[in-house]
PDB file of C-alpha atoms in Angstrom:
ATOM      1  CA  MET A 129      -0.018   0.010   0.018  1.00 57.00           C
ATOM      2  CA  VAL A 130       1.374   3.379  -0.981  1.00 64.00           C
ATOM      3  CA  LEU A 131       0.600   5.510   1.992  1.00 73.00           C
ATOM      4  CA  SER A 132      -0.046   9.184   1.401  1.00 79.00           C
ATOM      5  CA  ARG A 133       0.677  11.660   4.194  1.00 79.00           C
ATOM      6  CA  ASN A 134      -3.035  12.079   5.171  1.00 82.00           C
ATOM      7  CA  LYS A 135      -3.700   8.367   5.056  1.00 83.00           C
ATOM      8  CA  LEU A 136      -0.751   7.412   7.295  1.00 84.00           C
ATOM      9  CA  TYR A 137      -1.604  10.223   9.757  1.00 85.00           C
ATOM     10  CA  SER A 138      -5.282   9.230   9.981  1.00 86.00           C
ATOM     11  CA  ILE A 139      -4.355   5.586  10.485  1.00 85.00           C
ATOM     12  CA  LEU A 140      -1.930   6.564  13.218  1.00 86.00           C
ATOM     13  CA  ILE A 141      -4.436   8.922  14.929  1.00 88.00           C
ATOM     14  CA  MET A 142      -7.100   6.306  14.821  1.00 86.00           C
ATOM     15  CA  ALA A 143      -4.769   3.640  16.357  1.00 86.00           C
ATOM     16  CA  CYS A 144      -3.766   6.049  19.082  1.00 87.00           C
ATOM     17  CA  VAL A 145      -7.293   7.005  19.903  1.00 89.00           C
ATOM     18  CA  ALA A 146      -8.271   3.368  20.023  1.00 86.00           C
ATOM     19  CA  GLY A 147      -5.305   2.639  22.224  1.00 85.00           C
ATOM     20  CA  TYR A 148      -6.183   5.460  24.660  1.00 87.00           C
ATOM     21  CA  ILE A 149      -9.830   4.304  24.781  1.00 87.00           C
ATOM     22  CA  TRP A 150      -8.687   0.724  25.336  1.00 84.00           C
ATOM     23  CA  VAL A 151      -6.287   1.736  28.214  1.00 83.00           C
ATOM     24  CA  CYS A 152      -9.013   3.932  29.821  1.00 84.00           C
ATOM     25  CA  PHE A 153     -11.558   1.070  29.523  1.00 82.00           C
ATOM     26  CA  ASN A 154      -9.100  -1.312  31.244  1.00 80.00           C
ATOM     27  CA  MET A 155      -8.426   1.198  34.023  1.00 79.00           C
ATOM     28  CA  VAL A 156     -12.061   1.502  34.811  1.00 78.00           C
ATOM     29  CA  ASN A 157     -12.754  -2.210  34.314  1.00 73.00           C
ATOM     30  CA  LYS A 158      -9.983  -3.320  36.645  1.00 65.00           C
ATOM     31  CA  GLN A 159     -11.820  -1.972  39.743  1.00 59.00           C
ATOM     32  CA  SER A 160     -15.028  -3.894  38.904  1.00 55.00           C
ATOM     33  CA  VAL A 161     -15.483  -7.625  39.588  1.00 50.00           C
ATOM     34  CA  LEU A 162     -15.934  -8.400  35.865  1.00 53.00           C
ATOM     35  CA  GLU A 163     -13.666 -10.948  34.194  1.00 57.00           C
ATOM     36  CA  PRO A 164     -10.777  -9.322  32.253  1.00 60.00           C
ATOM     37  CA  VAL A 165     -11.637  -8.901  28.616  1.00 63.00           C
ATOM     38  CA  GLU A 166      -9.301 -10.899  26.379  1.00 69.00           C
ATOM     39  CA  VAL A 167      -9.116  -9.848  22.718  1.00 73.00           C
ATOM     40  CA  CYS A 168      -5.986 -11.711  21.631  1.00 76.00           C
ATOM     41  CA  PHE A 169      -6.995 -14.389  19.050  1.00 75.00           C
ATOM     42  CA  ILE A 170      -3.887 -16.562  19.716  1.00 77.00           C
ATOM     43  CA  LYS A 171      -4.341 -16.630  23.449  1.00 77.00           C
ATOM     44  CA  HIS A 172      -8.070 -17.173  23.157  1.00 76.00           C
ATOM     45  CA  PHE A 173      -7.868 -20.151  20.921  1.00 79.00           C
ATOM     46  CA  THR A 174      -4.512 -21.842  21.911  1.00 80.00           C
ATOM     47  CA  ASN A 175      -4.036 -20.629  25.490  1.00 79.00           C
ATOM     48  CA  ILE A 176      -0.526 -19.669  24.477  1.00 81.00           C
ATOM     49  CA  PRO A 177       0.219 -15.927  24.883  1.00 81.00           C
ATOM     50  CA  CYS A 178       1.325 -14.052  21.737  1.00 82.00           C
ATOM     51  CA  PRO A 179       4.525 -11.916  21.712  1.00 82.00           C
ATOM     52  CA  SER A 180       2.627  -8.828  22.690  1.00 82.00           C
ATOM     53  CA  CYS A 181       0.156 -10.246  25.237  1.00 81.00           C
ATOM     54  CA  GLY A 182       0.461  -8.270  28.433  1.00 79.00           C
ATOM     55  CA  SER A 183       1.213  -4.877  26.848  1.00 82.00           C
ATOM     56  CA  THR A 184      -2.014  -3.471  28.233  1.00 81.00           C
ATOM     57  CA  ARG A 185      -1.056  -4.634  31.790  1.00 81.00           C
ATOM     58  CA  ALA A 186       2.408  -3.301  31.302  1.00 83.00           C
ATOM     59  CA  ILE A 187       1.080   0.117  30.288  1.00 84.00           C
ATOM     60  CA  LEU A 188      -1.296   0.106  33.211  1.00 82.00           C
ATOM     61  CA  SER A 189       1.529  -0.517  35.630  1.00 83.00           C
ATOM     62  CA  LEU A 190       3.583   2.186  33.808  1.00 84.00           C
ATOM     63  CA  THR A 191       0.863   4.690  34.543  1.00 84.00           C
ATOM     64  CA  LYS A 192       1.269   3.864  38.218  1.00 83.00           C
ATOM     65  CA  GLY A 193       5.053   4.301  37.945  1.00 82.00           C
ATOM     66  CA  ASN A 194       5.990   0.647  38.445  1.00 81.00           C
ATOM     67  CA  PHE A 195       8.697   0.428  35.816  1.00 81.00           C
ATOM     68  CA  ASN A 196      10.070  -2.877  37.052  1.00 83.00           C
ATOM     69  CA  GLU A 197       6.670  -4.518  37.206  1.00 80.00           C
ATOM     70  CA  ALA A 198       5.949  -3.287  33.669  1.00 80.00           C
ATOM     71  CA  PHE A 199       9.243  -4.753  32.397  1.00 82.00           C
ATOM     72  CA  ASN A 200       8.435  -8.074  34.001  1.00 82.00           C
ATOM     73  CA  ILE A 201       4.926  -8.246  32.438  1.00 81.00           C
ATOM     74  CA  ASN A 202       6.023  -7.395  28.960  1.00 82.00           C
ATOM     75  CA  PRO A 203       8.891  -5.195  27.769  1.00 84.00           C
ATOM     76  CA  MET A 204       6.925  -4.399  24.635  1.00 84.00           C
ATOM     77  CA  GLY A 205       4.655  -2.195  26.777  1.00 83.00           C
ATOM     78  CA  PHE A 206       7.438   0.408  26.948  1.00 85.00           C
ATOM     79  CA  LEU A 207       7.612   0.565  23.115  1.00 85.00           C
ATOM     80  CA  VAL A 208       3.782   0.755  22.733  1.00 86.00           C
ATOM     81  CA  ALA A 209       3.582   3.470  25.470  1.00 86.00           C
ATOM     82  CA  PHE A 210       6.471   5.401  23.761  1.00 87.00           C
ATOM     83  CA  ILE A 211       4.677   5.312  20.393  1.00 87.00           C
ATOM     84  CA  MET A 212       1.298   6.221  21.838  1.00 86.00           C
ATOM     85  CA  LEU A 213       2.910   9.204  23.624  1.00 87.00           C
ATOM     86  CA  PHE A 214       4.904  10.661  20.862  1.00 88.00           C
ATOM     87  CA  THR A 215       3.020  10.013  17.549  1.00 87.00           C
ATOM     88  CA  PRO A 216       0.143  12.365  18.333  1.00 88.00           C
ATOM     89  CA  LEU A 217       2.578  15.104  19.296  1.00 88.00           C
ATOM     90  CA  TRP A 218       4.669  14.528  16.153  1.00 88.00           C
ATOM     91  CA  ILE A 219       1.531  14.521  13.977  1.00 86.00           C
ATOM     92  CA  LEU A 220       0.349  17.776  15.651  1.00 87.00           C
ATOM     93  CA  LEU A 221       3.703  19.414  15.015  1.00 87.00           C
ATOM     94  CA  ASP A 222       3.636  18.298  11.351  1.00 84.00           C
ATOM     95  CA  ILE A 223       0.114  19.591  10.857  1.00 86.00           C
ATOM     96  CA  VAL A 224       0.934  22.944  12.479  1.00 87.00           C
ATOM     97  CA  ALA A 225       4.148  23.331  10.533  1.00 84.00           C
ATOM     98  CA  LYS A 226       2.586  21.903   7.339  1.00 82.00           C
ATOM     99  CA  LYS A 227       5.463  19.493   6.864  1.00 82.00           C
ATOM    100  CA  ASN A 228       5.614  15.756   6.400  1.00 82.00           C
ATOM    101  CA  THR A 229       8.636  14.788   8.563  1.00 85.00           C
ATOM    102  CA  LEU A 230       6.768  11.817  10.106  1.00 84.00           C
ATOM    103  CA  LEU A 231       5.964  10.366   6.704  1.00 85.00           C
ATOM    104  CA  THR A 232       9.580  10.662   5.598  1.00 86.00           C
ATOM    105  CA  PHE A 233      10.707   9.065   8.829  1.00 87.00           C
ATOM    106  CA  TYR A 234       8.191   6.207   8.436  1.00 86.00           C
ATOM    107  CA  GLN A 235       9.326   5.499   4.904  1.00 84.00           C
ATOM    108  CA  ASN A 236      13.049   5.565   5.893  1.00 87.00           C
ATOM    109  CA  LEU A 237      12.341   3.319   8.908  1.00 86.00           C
ATOM    110  CA  GLU A 238      10.528   0.819   6.575  1.00 85.00           C
ATOM    111  CA  THR A 239      13.477   0.504   4.198  1.00 86.00           C
ATOM    112  CA  TYR A 240      15.881   0.433   7.169  1.00 88.00           C
ATOM    113  CA  LEU A 241      14.008  -2.325   8.959  1.00 85.00           C
ATOM    114  CA  LYS A 242      13.965  -4.451   5.790  1.00 84.00           C
ATOM    115  CA  ARG A 243      17.722  -4.968   5.864  1.00 86.00           C
ATOM    116  CA  PRO A 244      18.604  -8.466   7.056  1.00 86.00           C
ATOM    117  CA  LYS A 245      21.241  -7.103   9.409  1.00 88.00           C
ATOM    118  CA  ILE A 246      18.605  -5.201  11.307  1.00 86.00           C
ATOM    119  CA  ALA A 247      15.595  -7.421  10.749  1.00 85.00           C
ATOM    120  CA  ILE A 248      17.169 -10.750  11.959  1.00 89.00           C
ATOM    121  CA  PRO A 249      18.351  -9.487  15.414  1.00 89.00           C
ATOM    122  CA  LEU A 250      14.970  -7.780  15.962  1.00 88.00           C
ATOM    123  CA  LEU A 251      13.216 -11.008  15.125  1.00 87.00           C
ATOM    124  CA  ILE A 252      15.397 -12.899  17.539  1.00 90.00           C
ATOM    125  CA  ILE A 253      14.641 -10.426  20.289  1.00 89.00           C
ATOM    126  CA  ILE A 254      10.951 -10.812  19.669  1.00 87.00           C
ATOM    127  CA  MET A 255      11.278 -14.641  19.670  1.00 88.00           C
ATOM    128  CA  ILE A 256      13.120 -14.487  23.008  1.00 89.00           C
ATOM    129  CA  ASN A 257      10.446 -12.215  24.448  1.00 86.00           C
ATOM    130  CA  TRP A 258       7.798 -14.605  23.189  1.00 86.00           C
ATOM    131  CA  ILE A 259       9.506 -17.603  24.833  1.00 88.00           C
ATOM    132  CA  TRP A 260       9.797 -15.558  28.117  1.00 86.00           C
ATOM    133  CA  ASN A 261       6.097 -14.651  27.753  1.00 82.00           C
ATOM    134  CA  ILE A 262       5.128 -18.288  27.425  1.00 84.00           C
ATOM    135  CA  ASN A 263       7.297 -19.368  30.305  1.00 84.00           C
ATOM    136  CA  LYS A 264       5.960 -16.828  32.743  1.00 80.00           C
ATOM    137  CA  GLY A 265       2.401 -17.406  31.532  1.00 72.00           C
ATOM    138  CA  VAL A 266       1.364 -13.751  30.939  1.00 68.00           C
TER     139      VAL A 266
ATOM    140  CA  MET B 189       5.207  -6.475 -28.229  1.00 75.00           C
ATOM    141  CA  GLU B 190       3.543  -9.406 -30.018  1.00 80.00           C
ATOM    142  CA  ALA B 191      -0.052  -9.958 -29.210  1.00 80.00           C
ATOM    143  CA  GLN B 192       0.519 -13.667 -28.617  1.00 85.00           C
ATOM    144  CA  LYS B 193       3.140 -13.081 -25.943  1.00 82.00           C
ATOM    145  CA  VAL B 194       0.927 -10.505 -24.272  1.00 83.00           C
ATOM    146  CA  GLU B 195      -2.067 -12.866 -24.202  1.00 86.00           C
ATOM    147  CA  MET B 196       0.096 -15.577 -22.752  1.00 84.00           C
ATOM    148  CA  PHE B 197       1.273 -13.286 -20.033  1.00 84.00           C
ATOM    149  CA  ILE B 198      -2.250 -12.096 -19.267  1.00 86.00           C
ATOM    150  CA  MET B 199      -3.605 -15.594 -19.108  1.00 86.00           C
ATOM    151  CA  SER B 200      -1.023 -16.907 -16.817  1.00 85.00           C
ATOM    152  CA  ASN B 201      -0.813 -13.820 -14.566  1.00 87.00           C
ATOM    153  CA  SER B 202      -4.393 -12.527 -14.475  1.00 85.00           C
ATOM    154  CA  LYS B 203      -5.007 -13.774 -10.899  1.00 86.00           C
ATOM    155  CA  PHE B 204      -2.284 -11.540  -9.575  1.00 88.00           C
ATOM    156  CA  PHE B 205      -4.075  -8.284 -10.624  1.00 88.00           C
ATOM    157  CA  GLU B 206      -7.450  -6.552 -10.116  1.00 87.00           C
ATOM    158  CA  SER B 207      -9.786  -7.264 -12.972  1.00 86.00           C
ATOM    159  CA  HIS B 208     -10.142  -3.623 -13.862  1.00 88.00           C
ATOM    160  CA  GLN B 209      -6.320  -3.271 -14.254  1.00 86.00           C
ATOM    161  CA  ILE B 210      -5.887  -6.100 -16.761  1.00 87.00           C
ATOM    162  CA  ASN B 211      -7.036  -4.158 -19.813  1.00 86.00           C
ATOM    163  CA  GLY B 212      -4.582  -1.351 -18.997  1.00 86.00           C
ATOM    164  CA  ILE B 213      -1.804  -3.780 -18.589  1.00 85.00           C
ATOM    165  CA  ARG B 214      -2.554  -5.464 -21.898  1.00 85.00           C
ATOM    166  CA  GLU B 215      -2.579  -2.144 -23.741  1.00 85.00           C
ATOM    167  CA  ARG B 216       0.748  -1.072 -22.138  1.00 84.00           C
ATOM    168  CA  LEU B 217       2.333  -4.435 -22.861  1.00 83.00           C
ATOM    169  CA  ILE B 218       1.458  -4.203 -26.655  1.00 84.00           C
ATOM    170  CA  ALA B 219       2.812  -0.703 -26.721  1.00 83.00           C
ATOM    171  CA  ILE B 220       6.209  -1.242 -25.016  1.00 83.00           C
ATOM    172  CA  ASP B 221       9.393  -2.470 -26.619  1.00 81.00           C
ATOM    173  CA  ASP B 222      10.230  -6.187 -27.082  1.00 81.00           C
ATOM    174  CA  SER B 223      13.453  -5.873 -25.086  1.00 80.00           C
ATOM    175  CA  LYS B 224      11.534  -5.554 -21.805  1.00 79.00           C
ATOM    176  CA  TRP B 225       9.903  -9.005 -22.312  1.00 81.00           C
ATOM    177  CA  ALA B 226      12.770 -10.753 -20.422  1.00 80.00           C
ATOM    178  CA  MET B 227      12.268  -8.609 -17.395  1.00 82.00           C
ATOM    179  CA  ILE B 228       8.442  -8.730 -17.381  1.00 82.00           C
ATOM    180  CA  SER B 229       8.180 -12.519 -17.849  1.00 81.00           C
ATOM    181  CA  THR B 230      10.523 -13.232 -14.955  1.00 83.00           C
ATOM    182  CA  ILE B 231       8.999 -10.650 -12.480  1.00 84.00           C
ATOM    183  CA  GLN B 232       8.174 -12.187  -9.100  1.00 86.00           C
ATOM    184  CA  LEU B 233       4.558 -11.568  -8.167  1.00 88.00           C
ATOM    185  CA  LYS B 234       2.895 -12.409  -4.865  1.00 89.00           C
ATOM    186  CA  ASP B 235       0.001 -14.881  -4.874  1.00 90.00           C
ATOM    187  CA  PRO B 236      -3.039 -13.357  -3.209  1.00 90.00           C
ATOM    188  CA  THR B 237      -4.201 -16.811  -2.038  1.00 91.00           C
ATOM    189  CA  THR B 238      -0.965 -17.591  -0.279  1.00 91.00           C
ATOM    190  CA  ILE B 239      -1.088 -14.244   1.529  1.00 91.00           C
ATOM    191  CA  LEU B 240      -4.726 -14.927   2.551  1.00 92.00           C
ATOM    192  CA  ILE B 241      -3.747 -18.265   4.124  1.00 92.00           C
ATOM    193  CA  VAL B 242      -0.871 -16.550   5.980  1.00 91.00           C
ATOM    194  CA  SER B 243      -3.241 -13.783   7.041  1.00 90.00           C
ATOM    195  CA  ILE B 244      -5.769 -16.310   8.458  1.00 88.00           C
ATOM    196  CA  LEU B 245      -3.113 -18.360  10.235  1.00 86.00           C
ATOM    197  CA  ALA B 246      -0.728 -15.689  11.477  1.00 84.00           C
ATOM    198  CA  GLY B 247      -2.483 -12.442  10.896  1.00 83.00           C
ATOM    199  CA  SER B 248      -2.419 -11.461  14.574  1.00 82.00           C
ATOM    200  CA  LEU B 249       1.399 -11.394  14.366  1.00 85.00           C
ATOM    201  CA  GLY B 250       1.348  -9.189  11.280  1.00 85.00           C
ATOM    202  CA  ILE B 251       3.310 -11.712   9.226  1.00 88.00           C
ATOM    203  CA  ASP B 252       0.970 -11.075   6.172  1.00 89.00           C
ATOM    204  CA  ARG B 253       1.860  -7.384   6.158  1.00 88.00           C
ATOM    205  CA  PHE B 254       5.574  -8.097   6.545  1.00 87.00           C
ATOM    206  CA  MET B 255       5.358 -10.509   3.525  1.00 88.00           C
ATOM    207  CA  LEU B 256       3.765  -7.686   1.496  1.00 87.00           C
ATOM    208  CA  GLY B 257       6.563  -5.368   2.411  1.00 84.00           C
ATOM    209  CA  ASP B 258       4.475  -3.093   4.594  1.00 84.00           C
ATOM    210  CA  THR B 259       6.938  -3.335   7.502  1.00 83.00           C
ATOM    211  CA  GLY B 260       5.502  -0.353   9.381  1.00 83.00           C
ATOM    212  CA  LEU B 261       1.970  -1.708   9.353  1.00 84.00           C
ATOM    213  CA  GLY B 262       3.313  -5.245  10.214  1.00 86.00           C
ATOM    214  CA  ILE B 263       5.004  -3.880  13.350  1.00 86.00           C
ATOM    215  CA  GLY B 264       1.712  -2.021  14.216  1.00 85.00           C
ATOM    216  CA  LYS B 265      -0.094  -5.336  13.985  1.00 85.00           C
ATOM    217  CA  LEU B 266       2.494  -7.249  15.937  1.00 86.00           C
ATOM    218  CA  LEU B 267       2.638  -4.722  18.817  1.00 84.00           C
ATOM    219  CA  THR B 268      -1.167  -4.648  19.260  1.00 82.00           C
ATOM    220  CA  CYS B 269      -2.093  -8.385  19.004  1.00 80.00           C
ATOM    221  CA  GLY B 270      -3.438  -7.712  15.517  1.00 80.00           C
ATOM    222  CA  GLY B 271      -5.057  -4.417  16.412  1.00 79.00           C
ATOM    223  CA  LEU B 272      -6.996  -6.031  19.326  1.00 81.00           C
ATOM    224  CA  GLY B 273      -8.187  -8.630  16.902  1.00 80.00           C
ATOM    225  CA  ILE B 274     -10.235  -6.142  14.838  1.00 83.00           C
ATOM    226  CA  TRP B 275      -7.480  -5.278  12.310  1.00 84.00           C
ATOM    227  CA  THR B 276      -6.792  -9.041  11.808  1.00 86.00           C
ATOM    228  CA  ILE B 277     -10.436  -9.670  10.807  1.00 87.00           C
ATOM    229  CA  VAL B 278     -10.513  -6.596   8.552  1.00 87.00           C
ATOM    230  CA  ASP B 279      -7.274  -7.792   6.851  1.00 87.00           C
ATOM    231  CA  TRP B 280      -8.753 -11.185   6.196  1.00 89.00           C
ATOM    232  CA  PHE B 281     -11.015  -9.425   3.770  1.00 91.00           C
ATOM    233  CA  SER B 282      -8.705  -6.716   2.443  1.00 89.00           C
ATOM    234  CA  ILE B 283      -5.395  -8.441   2.167  1.00 90.00           C
ATOM    235  CA  GLN B 284      -5.996  -9.908  -1.245  1.00 90.00           C
ATOM    236  CA  LYS B 285      -6.807  -6.525  -2.743  1.00 89.00           C
ATOM    237  CA  ALA B 286      -3.716  -5.204  -1.067  1.00 89.00           C
ATOM    238  CA  THR B 287      -1.667  -7.899  -2.578  1.00 91.00           C
ATOM    239  CA  ARG B 288      -2.975  -7.251  -6.037  1.00 90.00           C
ATOM    240  CA  GLU B 289      -2.234  -3.545  -5.676  1.00 88.00           C
ATOM    241  CA  LYS B 290       1.378  -4.346  -4.553  1.00 88.00           C
ATOM    242  CA  ASN B 291       1.735  -6.498  -7.679  1.00 88.00           C
ATOM    243  CA  MET B 292       0.470  -3.690  -9.844  1.00 88.00           C
ATOM    244  CA  GLN B 293       3.024  -1.321  -8.336  1.00 86.00           C
ATOM    245  CA  LYS B 294       5.738  -3.806  -9.048  1.00 86.00           C
ATOM    246  CA  ILE B 295       4.857  -4.322 -12.747  1.00 87.00           C
ATOM    247  CA  GLN B 296       4.408  -0.600 -13.207  1.00 85.00           C
ATOM    248  CA  GLN B 297       8.136  -0.056 -12.829  1.00 83.00           C
ATOM    249  CA  PHE B 298       8.672  -2.046 -16.026  1.00 81.00           C
ATOM    250  CA  LEU B 299       5.615  -0.826 -17.976  1.00 79.00           C
ATOM    251  CA  TYR B 300       6.577   2.849 -17.986  1.00 76.00           C
TER     252      TYR B 300
END
C-alpha cells in the first residue's frame, strides 16, 4: 500500500485514539469484579500468549510508575507506550508546521528495517520475548 | 510486443491483478518495446491466495503485512495483538486486494 501523508496520519491517529480508549476502559474495568476482557486471538484459541500479550497490563503499571513490574509483564509495553505518547505530538507538530517529517521518517524506517542485518536481530529479540512470555504465563 | 506473448502473459498472470487493471496492462504491454519482455516475464509476483492463508493463520502477528513489504503496518499489527483482533479480521477481507495492488506497483516499474 502506498501511504499518502493524510492516510498514514489518519491511520496513526485512529490507532492512538483506539489505544487510549482501550487503556482507559481497562483502568475503569480493573476495579469492577468483571472478568478481564481478552481480545487476543492466539491466546483465546490456543491458550498460548502471543509476543505482545500483556502490553495493556504493562502500560497500566507504567501509569502507576511501576517500571520494574511493567518490564516483568512485557517489555513491549514500553515501546507501545512510547509510540502512543509521541506519535500524536509529532503529527500535531507536522500539521501545524505543514510539513511531512513523520511520513519521511516512516518510509525511511521501513526501508531500514527491511535490511537483514537489522531485521534478523529484531526477530530474535521478539522470539526471546515470546518464549519468556510463554514461560511466565502472561 | 507481439499480441501472442501478451495474451500468454495475461492468461498466466491475471489472478495476480485486479480485474479492472488487466485491460490497461494489456494495452501497455502491446505498446512497449520487445526488449523488456525478459524482465516482465521473470517478474516475481505475490500470490493473493498464499497471503490470505498466511493472514488467516498468522494475521495477529502481522506476518501477512511483513510479507507484502508493509513493514510499518506489520509492526503495528504485531505490537497490538493484531489491532486488538479487529484489524486481523479486517485484513482477512482486504489483504487480497492489497496484494494485487502491490503486484500492480511492481509491474508498473517495467511498464513505463
